[in-house]
Coordinates of C-alpha atoms and ligand atoms in Angstrom, one line a residue:
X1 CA 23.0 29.2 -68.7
X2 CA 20.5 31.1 -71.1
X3 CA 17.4 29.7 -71.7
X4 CA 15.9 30.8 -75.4
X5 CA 12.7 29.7 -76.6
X6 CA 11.5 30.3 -79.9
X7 CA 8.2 31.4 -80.1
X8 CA 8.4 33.4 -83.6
X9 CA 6.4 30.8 -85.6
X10 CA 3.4 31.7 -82.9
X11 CA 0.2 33.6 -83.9
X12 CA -0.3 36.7 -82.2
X13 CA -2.5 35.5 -79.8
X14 CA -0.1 32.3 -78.9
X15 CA 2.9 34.5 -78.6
X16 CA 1.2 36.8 -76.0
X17 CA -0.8 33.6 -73.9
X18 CA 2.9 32.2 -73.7
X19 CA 3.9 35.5 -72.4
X20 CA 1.1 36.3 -69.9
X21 CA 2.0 32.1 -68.7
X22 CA 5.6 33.1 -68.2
X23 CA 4.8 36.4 -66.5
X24 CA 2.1 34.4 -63.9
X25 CA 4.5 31.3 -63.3
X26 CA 6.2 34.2 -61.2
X27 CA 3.0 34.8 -58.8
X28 CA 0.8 32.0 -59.1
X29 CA 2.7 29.3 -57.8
X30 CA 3.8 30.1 -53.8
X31 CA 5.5 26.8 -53.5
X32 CA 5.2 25.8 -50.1
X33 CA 4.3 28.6 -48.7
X34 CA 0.3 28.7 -49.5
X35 CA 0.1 26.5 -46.3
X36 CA 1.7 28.9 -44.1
X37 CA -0.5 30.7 -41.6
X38 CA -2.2 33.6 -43.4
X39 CA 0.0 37.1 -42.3
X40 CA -3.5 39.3 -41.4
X41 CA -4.7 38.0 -37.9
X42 CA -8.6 39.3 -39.3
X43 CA -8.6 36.2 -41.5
X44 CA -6.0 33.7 -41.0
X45 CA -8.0 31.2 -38.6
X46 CA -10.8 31.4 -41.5
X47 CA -8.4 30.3 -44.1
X48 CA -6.9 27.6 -41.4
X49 CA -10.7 26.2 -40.7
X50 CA -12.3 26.6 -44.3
X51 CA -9.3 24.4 -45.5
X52 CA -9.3 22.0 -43.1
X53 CA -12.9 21.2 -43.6
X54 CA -12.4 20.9 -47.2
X55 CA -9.0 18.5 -47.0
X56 CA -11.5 16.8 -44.4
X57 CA -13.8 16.3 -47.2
X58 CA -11.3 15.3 -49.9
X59 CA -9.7 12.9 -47.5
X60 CA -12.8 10.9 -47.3
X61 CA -13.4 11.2 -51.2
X62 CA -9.8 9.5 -51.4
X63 CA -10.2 7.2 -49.1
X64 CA -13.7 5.9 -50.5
X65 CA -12.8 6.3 -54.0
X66 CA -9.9 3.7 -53.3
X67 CA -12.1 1.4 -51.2
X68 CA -15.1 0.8 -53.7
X69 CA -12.6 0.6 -56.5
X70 CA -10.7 -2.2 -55.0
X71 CA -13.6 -3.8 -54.4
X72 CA -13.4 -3.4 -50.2
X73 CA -17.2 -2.1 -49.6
X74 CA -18.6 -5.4 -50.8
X75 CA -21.5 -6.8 -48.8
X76 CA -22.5 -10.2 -49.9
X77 CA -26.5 -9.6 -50.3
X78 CA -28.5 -12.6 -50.8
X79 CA -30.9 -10.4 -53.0
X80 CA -30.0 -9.0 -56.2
X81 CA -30.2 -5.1 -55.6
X82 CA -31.3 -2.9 -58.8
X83 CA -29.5 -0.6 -60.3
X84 CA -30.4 3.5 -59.6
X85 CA -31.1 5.1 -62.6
X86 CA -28.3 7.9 -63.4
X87 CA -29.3 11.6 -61.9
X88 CA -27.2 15.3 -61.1
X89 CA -27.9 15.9 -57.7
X90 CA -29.0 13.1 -55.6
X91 CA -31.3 13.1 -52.2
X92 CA -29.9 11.4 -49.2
X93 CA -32.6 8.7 -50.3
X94 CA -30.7 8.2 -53.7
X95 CA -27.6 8.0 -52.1
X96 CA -28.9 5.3 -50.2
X97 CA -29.8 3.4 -52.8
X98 CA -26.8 3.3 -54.7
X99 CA -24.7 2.5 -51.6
X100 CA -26.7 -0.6 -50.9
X101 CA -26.7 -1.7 -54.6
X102 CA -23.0 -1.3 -55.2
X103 CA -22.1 -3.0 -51.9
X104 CA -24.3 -6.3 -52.8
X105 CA -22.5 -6.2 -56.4
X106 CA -19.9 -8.4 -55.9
X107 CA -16.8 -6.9 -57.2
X108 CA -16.0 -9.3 -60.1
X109 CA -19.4 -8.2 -61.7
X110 CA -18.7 -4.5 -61.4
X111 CA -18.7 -3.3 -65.3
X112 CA -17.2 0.5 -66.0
X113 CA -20.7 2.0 -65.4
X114 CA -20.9 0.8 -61.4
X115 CA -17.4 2.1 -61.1
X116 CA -18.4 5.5 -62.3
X117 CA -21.5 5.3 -60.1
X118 CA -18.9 4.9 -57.3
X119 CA -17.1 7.9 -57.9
X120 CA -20.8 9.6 -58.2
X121 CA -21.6 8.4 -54.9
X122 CA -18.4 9.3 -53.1
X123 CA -18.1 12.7 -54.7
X124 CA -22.2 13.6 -53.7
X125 CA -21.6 11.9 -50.2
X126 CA -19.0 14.1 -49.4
X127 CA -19.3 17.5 -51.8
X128 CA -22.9 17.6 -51.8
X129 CA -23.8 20.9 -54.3
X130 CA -25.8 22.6 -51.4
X131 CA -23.7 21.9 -48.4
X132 CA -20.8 23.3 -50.7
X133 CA -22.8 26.0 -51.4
X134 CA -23.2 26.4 -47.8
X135 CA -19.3 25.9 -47.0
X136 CA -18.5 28.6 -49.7
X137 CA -20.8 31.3 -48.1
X138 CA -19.7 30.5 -45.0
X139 CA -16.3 31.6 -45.8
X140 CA -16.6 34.6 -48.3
X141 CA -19.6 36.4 -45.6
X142 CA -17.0 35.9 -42.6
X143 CA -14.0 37.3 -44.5
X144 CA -15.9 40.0 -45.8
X145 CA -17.2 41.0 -42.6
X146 CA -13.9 41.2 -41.4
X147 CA -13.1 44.3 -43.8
X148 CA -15.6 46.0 -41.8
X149 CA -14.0 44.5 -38.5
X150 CA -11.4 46.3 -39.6
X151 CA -12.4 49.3 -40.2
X152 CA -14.1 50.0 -37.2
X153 CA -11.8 48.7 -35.1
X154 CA -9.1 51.5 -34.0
X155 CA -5.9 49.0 -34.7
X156 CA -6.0 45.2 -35.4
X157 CA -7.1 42.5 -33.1
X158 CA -5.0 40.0 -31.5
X159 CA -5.4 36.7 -32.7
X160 CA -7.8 35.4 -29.5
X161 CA -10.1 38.4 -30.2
X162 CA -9.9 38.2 -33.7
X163 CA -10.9 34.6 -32.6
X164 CA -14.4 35.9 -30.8
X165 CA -15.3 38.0 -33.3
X166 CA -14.9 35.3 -36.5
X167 CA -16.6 32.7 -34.2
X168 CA -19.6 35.5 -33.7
X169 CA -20.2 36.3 -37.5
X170 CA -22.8 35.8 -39.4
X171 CA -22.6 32.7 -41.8
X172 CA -24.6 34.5 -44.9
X173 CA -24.5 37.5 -46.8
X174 CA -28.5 38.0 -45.7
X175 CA -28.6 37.2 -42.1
X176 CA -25.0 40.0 -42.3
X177 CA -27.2 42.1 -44.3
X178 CA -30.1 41.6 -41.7
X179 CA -28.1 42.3 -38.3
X180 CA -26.2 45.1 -39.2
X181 CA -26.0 48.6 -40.9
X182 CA -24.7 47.7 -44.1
X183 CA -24.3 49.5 -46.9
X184 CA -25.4 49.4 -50.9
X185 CA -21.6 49.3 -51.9
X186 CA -20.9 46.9 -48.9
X187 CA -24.0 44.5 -50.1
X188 CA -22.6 44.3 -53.5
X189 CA -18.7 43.2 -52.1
X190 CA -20.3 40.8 -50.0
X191 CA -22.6 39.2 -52.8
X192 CA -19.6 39.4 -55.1
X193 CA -17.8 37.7 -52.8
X194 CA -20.5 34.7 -51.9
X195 CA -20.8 34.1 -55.6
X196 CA -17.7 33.9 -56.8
X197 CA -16.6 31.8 -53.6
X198 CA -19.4 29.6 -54.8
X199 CA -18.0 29.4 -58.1
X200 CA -14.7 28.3 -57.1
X201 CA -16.2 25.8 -55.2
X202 CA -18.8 24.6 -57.6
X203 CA -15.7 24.5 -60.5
X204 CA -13.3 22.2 -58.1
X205 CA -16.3 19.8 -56.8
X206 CA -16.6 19.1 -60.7
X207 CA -13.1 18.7 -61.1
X208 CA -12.6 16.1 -58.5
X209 CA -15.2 13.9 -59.9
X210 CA -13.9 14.8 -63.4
X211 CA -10.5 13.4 -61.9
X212 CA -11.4 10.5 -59.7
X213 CA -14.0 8.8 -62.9
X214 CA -10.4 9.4 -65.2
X215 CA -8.2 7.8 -62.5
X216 CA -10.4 4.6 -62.4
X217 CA -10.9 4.4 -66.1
X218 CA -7.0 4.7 -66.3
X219 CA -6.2 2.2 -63.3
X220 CA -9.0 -0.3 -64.9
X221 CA -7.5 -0.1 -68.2
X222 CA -3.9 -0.6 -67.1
X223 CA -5.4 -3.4 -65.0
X224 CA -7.3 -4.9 -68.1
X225 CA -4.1 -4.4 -70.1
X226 CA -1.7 -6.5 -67.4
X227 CA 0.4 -3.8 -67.2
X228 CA 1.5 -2.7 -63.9
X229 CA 1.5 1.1 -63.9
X230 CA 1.6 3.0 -60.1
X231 CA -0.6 2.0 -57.9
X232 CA -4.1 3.6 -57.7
X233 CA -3.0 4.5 -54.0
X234 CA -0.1 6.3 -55.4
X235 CA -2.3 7.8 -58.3
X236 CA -5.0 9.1 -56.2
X237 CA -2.2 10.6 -53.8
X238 CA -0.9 12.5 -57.3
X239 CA -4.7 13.9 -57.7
X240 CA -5.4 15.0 -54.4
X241 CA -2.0 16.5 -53.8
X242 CA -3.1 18.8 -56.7
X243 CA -7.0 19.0 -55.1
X244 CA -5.6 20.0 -51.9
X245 CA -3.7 22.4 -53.3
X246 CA -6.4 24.2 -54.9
X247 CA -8.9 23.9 -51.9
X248 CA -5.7 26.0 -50.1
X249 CA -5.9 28.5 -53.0
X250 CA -9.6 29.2 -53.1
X251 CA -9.0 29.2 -48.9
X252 CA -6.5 32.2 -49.3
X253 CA -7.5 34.1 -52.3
X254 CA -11.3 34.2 -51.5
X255 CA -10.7 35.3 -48.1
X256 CA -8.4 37.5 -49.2
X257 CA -10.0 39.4 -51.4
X258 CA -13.4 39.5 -49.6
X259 CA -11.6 40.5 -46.6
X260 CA -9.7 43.2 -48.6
X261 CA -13.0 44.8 -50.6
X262 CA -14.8 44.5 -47.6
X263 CA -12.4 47.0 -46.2
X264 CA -12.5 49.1 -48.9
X265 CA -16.1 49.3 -49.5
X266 CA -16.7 49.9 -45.6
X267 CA -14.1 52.9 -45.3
X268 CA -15.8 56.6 -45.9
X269 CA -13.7 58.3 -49.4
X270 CA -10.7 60.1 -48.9
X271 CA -9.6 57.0 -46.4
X272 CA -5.6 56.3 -46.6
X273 CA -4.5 52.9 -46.7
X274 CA -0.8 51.1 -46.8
X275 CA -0.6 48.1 -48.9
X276 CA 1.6 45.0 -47.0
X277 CA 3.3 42.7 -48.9
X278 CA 5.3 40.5 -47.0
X279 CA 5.5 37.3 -46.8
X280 CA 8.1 33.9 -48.7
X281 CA 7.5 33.8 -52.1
X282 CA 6.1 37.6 -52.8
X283 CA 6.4 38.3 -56.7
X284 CA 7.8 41.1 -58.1
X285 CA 5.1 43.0 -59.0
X286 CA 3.5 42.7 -55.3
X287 CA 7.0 43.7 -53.8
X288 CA 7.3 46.4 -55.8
X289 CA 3.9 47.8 -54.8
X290 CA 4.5 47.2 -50.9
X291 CA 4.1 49.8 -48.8
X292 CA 2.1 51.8 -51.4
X293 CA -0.1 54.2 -50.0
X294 CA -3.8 54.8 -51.3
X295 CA -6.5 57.0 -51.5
X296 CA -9.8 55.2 -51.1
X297 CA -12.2 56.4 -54.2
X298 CA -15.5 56.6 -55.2
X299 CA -15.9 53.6 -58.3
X300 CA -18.3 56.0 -60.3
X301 CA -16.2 59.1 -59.8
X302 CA -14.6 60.4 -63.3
X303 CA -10.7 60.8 -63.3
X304 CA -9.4 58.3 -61.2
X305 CA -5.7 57.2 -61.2
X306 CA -4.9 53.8 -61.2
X307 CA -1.5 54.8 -59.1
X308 CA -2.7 56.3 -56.0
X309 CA -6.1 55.6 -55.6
X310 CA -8.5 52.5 -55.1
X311 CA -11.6 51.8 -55.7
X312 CA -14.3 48.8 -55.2
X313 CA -14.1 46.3 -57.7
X314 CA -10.5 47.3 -59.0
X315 CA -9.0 44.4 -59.8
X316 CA -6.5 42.7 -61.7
X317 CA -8.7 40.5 -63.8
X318 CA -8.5 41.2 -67.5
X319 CA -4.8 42.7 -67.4
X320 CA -1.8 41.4 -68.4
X321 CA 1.0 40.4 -65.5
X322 CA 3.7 40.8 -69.2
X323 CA 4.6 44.4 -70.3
X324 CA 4.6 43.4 -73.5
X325 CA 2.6 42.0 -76.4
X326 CA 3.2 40.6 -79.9
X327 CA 2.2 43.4 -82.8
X328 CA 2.9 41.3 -86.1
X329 CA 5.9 40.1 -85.6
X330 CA 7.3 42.5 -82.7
X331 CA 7.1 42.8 -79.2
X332 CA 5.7 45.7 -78.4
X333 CA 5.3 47.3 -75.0
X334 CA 1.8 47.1 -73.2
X335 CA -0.2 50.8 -72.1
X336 CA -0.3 51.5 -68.6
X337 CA -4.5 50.5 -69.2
X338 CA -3.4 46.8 -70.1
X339 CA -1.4 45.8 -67.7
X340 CA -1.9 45.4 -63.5
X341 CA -2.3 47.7 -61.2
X342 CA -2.7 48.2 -57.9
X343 CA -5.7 46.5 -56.9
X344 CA -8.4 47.1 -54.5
X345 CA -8.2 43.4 -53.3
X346 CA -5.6 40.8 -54.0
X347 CA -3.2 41.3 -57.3
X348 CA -4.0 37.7 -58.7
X349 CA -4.9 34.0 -57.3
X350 CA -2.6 33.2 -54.0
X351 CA -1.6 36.9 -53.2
X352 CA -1.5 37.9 -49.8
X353 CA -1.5 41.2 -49.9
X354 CA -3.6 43.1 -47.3
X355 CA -4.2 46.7 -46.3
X356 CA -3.4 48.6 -42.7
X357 CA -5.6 51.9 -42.6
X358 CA -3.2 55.0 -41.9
X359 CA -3.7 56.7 -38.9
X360 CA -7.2 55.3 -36.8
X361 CA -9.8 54.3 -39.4
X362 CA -12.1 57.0 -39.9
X363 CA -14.7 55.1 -39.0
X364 CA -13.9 53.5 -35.7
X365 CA -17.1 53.9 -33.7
X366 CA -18.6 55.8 -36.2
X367 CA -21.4 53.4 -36.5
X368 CA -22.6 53.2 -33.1
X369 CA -24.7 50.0 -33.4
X370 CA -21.6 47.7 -35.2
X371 CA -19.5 49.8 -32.6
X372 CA -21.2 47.9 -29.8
X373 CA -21.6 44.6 -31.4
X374 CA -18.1 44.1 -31.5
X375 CA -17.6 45.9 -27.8
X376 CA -19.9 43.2 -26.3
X377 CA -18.2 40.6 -28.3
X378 CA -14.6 41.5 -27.9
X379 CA -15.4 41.1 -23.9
X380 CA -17.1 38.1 -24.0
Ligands
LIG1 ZN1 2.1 38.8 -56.3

């Protein structure tokens, strides 16, 4: 059965965010299969570890977050404890302190304000800013790195060497920078990549603290009202389900595209590359641009097509997944310069897309020193 929606009474700008939602439904939700191994052997035990750390870390939050706000942590304390004052990023000291006071607070004196100290402490205990920071990094140098894996590498590893060669990374973008011959254009994809990695990070650390201090206002409330509502074991399950989920994206995406920019940026120009995109839950516009082969550019040079050729730091972000966009009261069909292309790195959050150089990389062994870096690893 058809399914019309009106959207004429809509402003421009309404009509075409309701478009560019529809058009995205299509390629940002994988459904089950974001937890499926990743389909390139250079990354996927990155993207297995990174998130298994971070559902590590959420796990705990969870399990905490339940614990103080049942009231389980209590430690009867013959001395009253004082109260920390309120602070952004605690020391381990801090942390201290607010544990031991919210543990001799015995549960039927908690008021809103202890509760949202709880959530505080749990979300600092276990997402501290700088070992996130840390994680992040981790991640995003690795992945990049393994762009230039690849492209020195005369075809891809299998998965136990791919293995030895992740394990014997560098863990920043300036001890990477430091060890080997790397670039200017290499340097800038792996500092794009460590920020924005960061970012990601930085954004869901906030959101789970944003979430867990709404769920216990909400469970408090319901509790204060008599009213039964779901259990806060079943709501925090609803949360995390969600929080997992977007660990898993950041896992793939940032990977992803480091991994695919870092290959870019370390191939010479002229380099030919075949785009792969296979894997459950493709969307159109990355099956239609499988098997696409490219010509790797210079970003400054002046007539570049968008088609054939790609380029460091081409990405989707600022275009338009719908061909069309409301002109008065019209749909109207979007230029070629509006709408994706065929990116550099991945076509939008969750893509899998990935790169296989055609022919040997023109750079395998090229650079004698990386050369025998990853010899003396590889036969470790
Ligand atoms: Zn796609």
């Amino acid at each position: 059965m058809p399914l019309f929606l009106d959207i004429q009474h809509l402003s421009e700008a309404a009509t075409d965010d309701a478009l560019e939602h529809m058009y995205k439904a299509h390629s940002h939700d994988p459904g089950d299969g974001a937890w499926m191994p990743h389909e390139s052997i250079l990354i996927r035990r990155l993207i297995e570890l990174f998130s298994k750390r971070g559902l590590d870390r959420l796990a705990a939050v969870q399990a905490d977050i339940q614990a103080w706000t049942l009231g389980h942590k209590h430690k009867p304390s013959a001395a009253p404890v004082a109260a920390p004052g309120m602070l952004q990023r605690w020391s381990a000291d801090e942390r201290e302190l607010a544990r031991i006071y919210l543990e001799a607070l015995p549960p039927a004196q908690w008021t809103l304000d202890d509760h949202m100290l709880s959530v505080d402490l749990v979300v600092q205990t276990y997402l501290p800013a700088e070992e996130m920071v840390a994680e992040s990094q981790w991640m995003s140098t690795r992945a990049s790195m393994m762009g230039k894996v690849q492209a020195n590498l005369a075809k891809p590893p299998i998965s136990a060497v791919a293995d030895l060669i992740l394990a014997a990374l560098p863990s920043t973008a300036a001890a990477a920078i430091q060890q080997f011959n790397i670039s200017p254009i290499e340097q800038a994809v792996l500092q794009f990549s460590r920020v924005r990695c960061a970012e990601n990070v930085r954004a869901l650390t906030d959101d789970v603290r944003h979430r867990m201090r709404s769920t216990v206002l909400q469970h408090l409330e319901q509790q204060l009202a008599g009213e039964a509502g779901s259990s806060l074991q079943t709501k925090l399950l609803d949360q995390f389900g969600t929080l997992n989920r977007d660990w898993r994206r950041i896992a793939v995406t940032e990977a992803g595209e480091a991994q695919t920019m870092g290959l870019t940026a370390s191939l010479p120009i002229g380099s030919k590359l075949k785009r792969i995109e296979q894997y459950a839950g493709a969307c159109a516009f990355c099956k239609k641009i499988d098997g696409v082969i490219a010509t790797v550019v210079d970003p400054t040079a002046s007539d570049k097509d968008g088609e054939t050729q790609i380029w460091v730091g081409k990405t989707n972000i600022g275009r338009s997944a719908s061909p069309r966009k409301r002109v008065g009261d019209v749909l109207v069909p979007r230029g070629p310069d509006e709408m994706w292309w065929l990116p550099a790195g991945l076509a939008h959050p969750h893509c899998r897309g990935r790169w296989i150089v055609v022919g040997a990389p023109p750079t395998a062994g090229k650079d004698q020193e990386f050369a025998a870096w990853l010899t003396s690893t590889i036969s470790q």
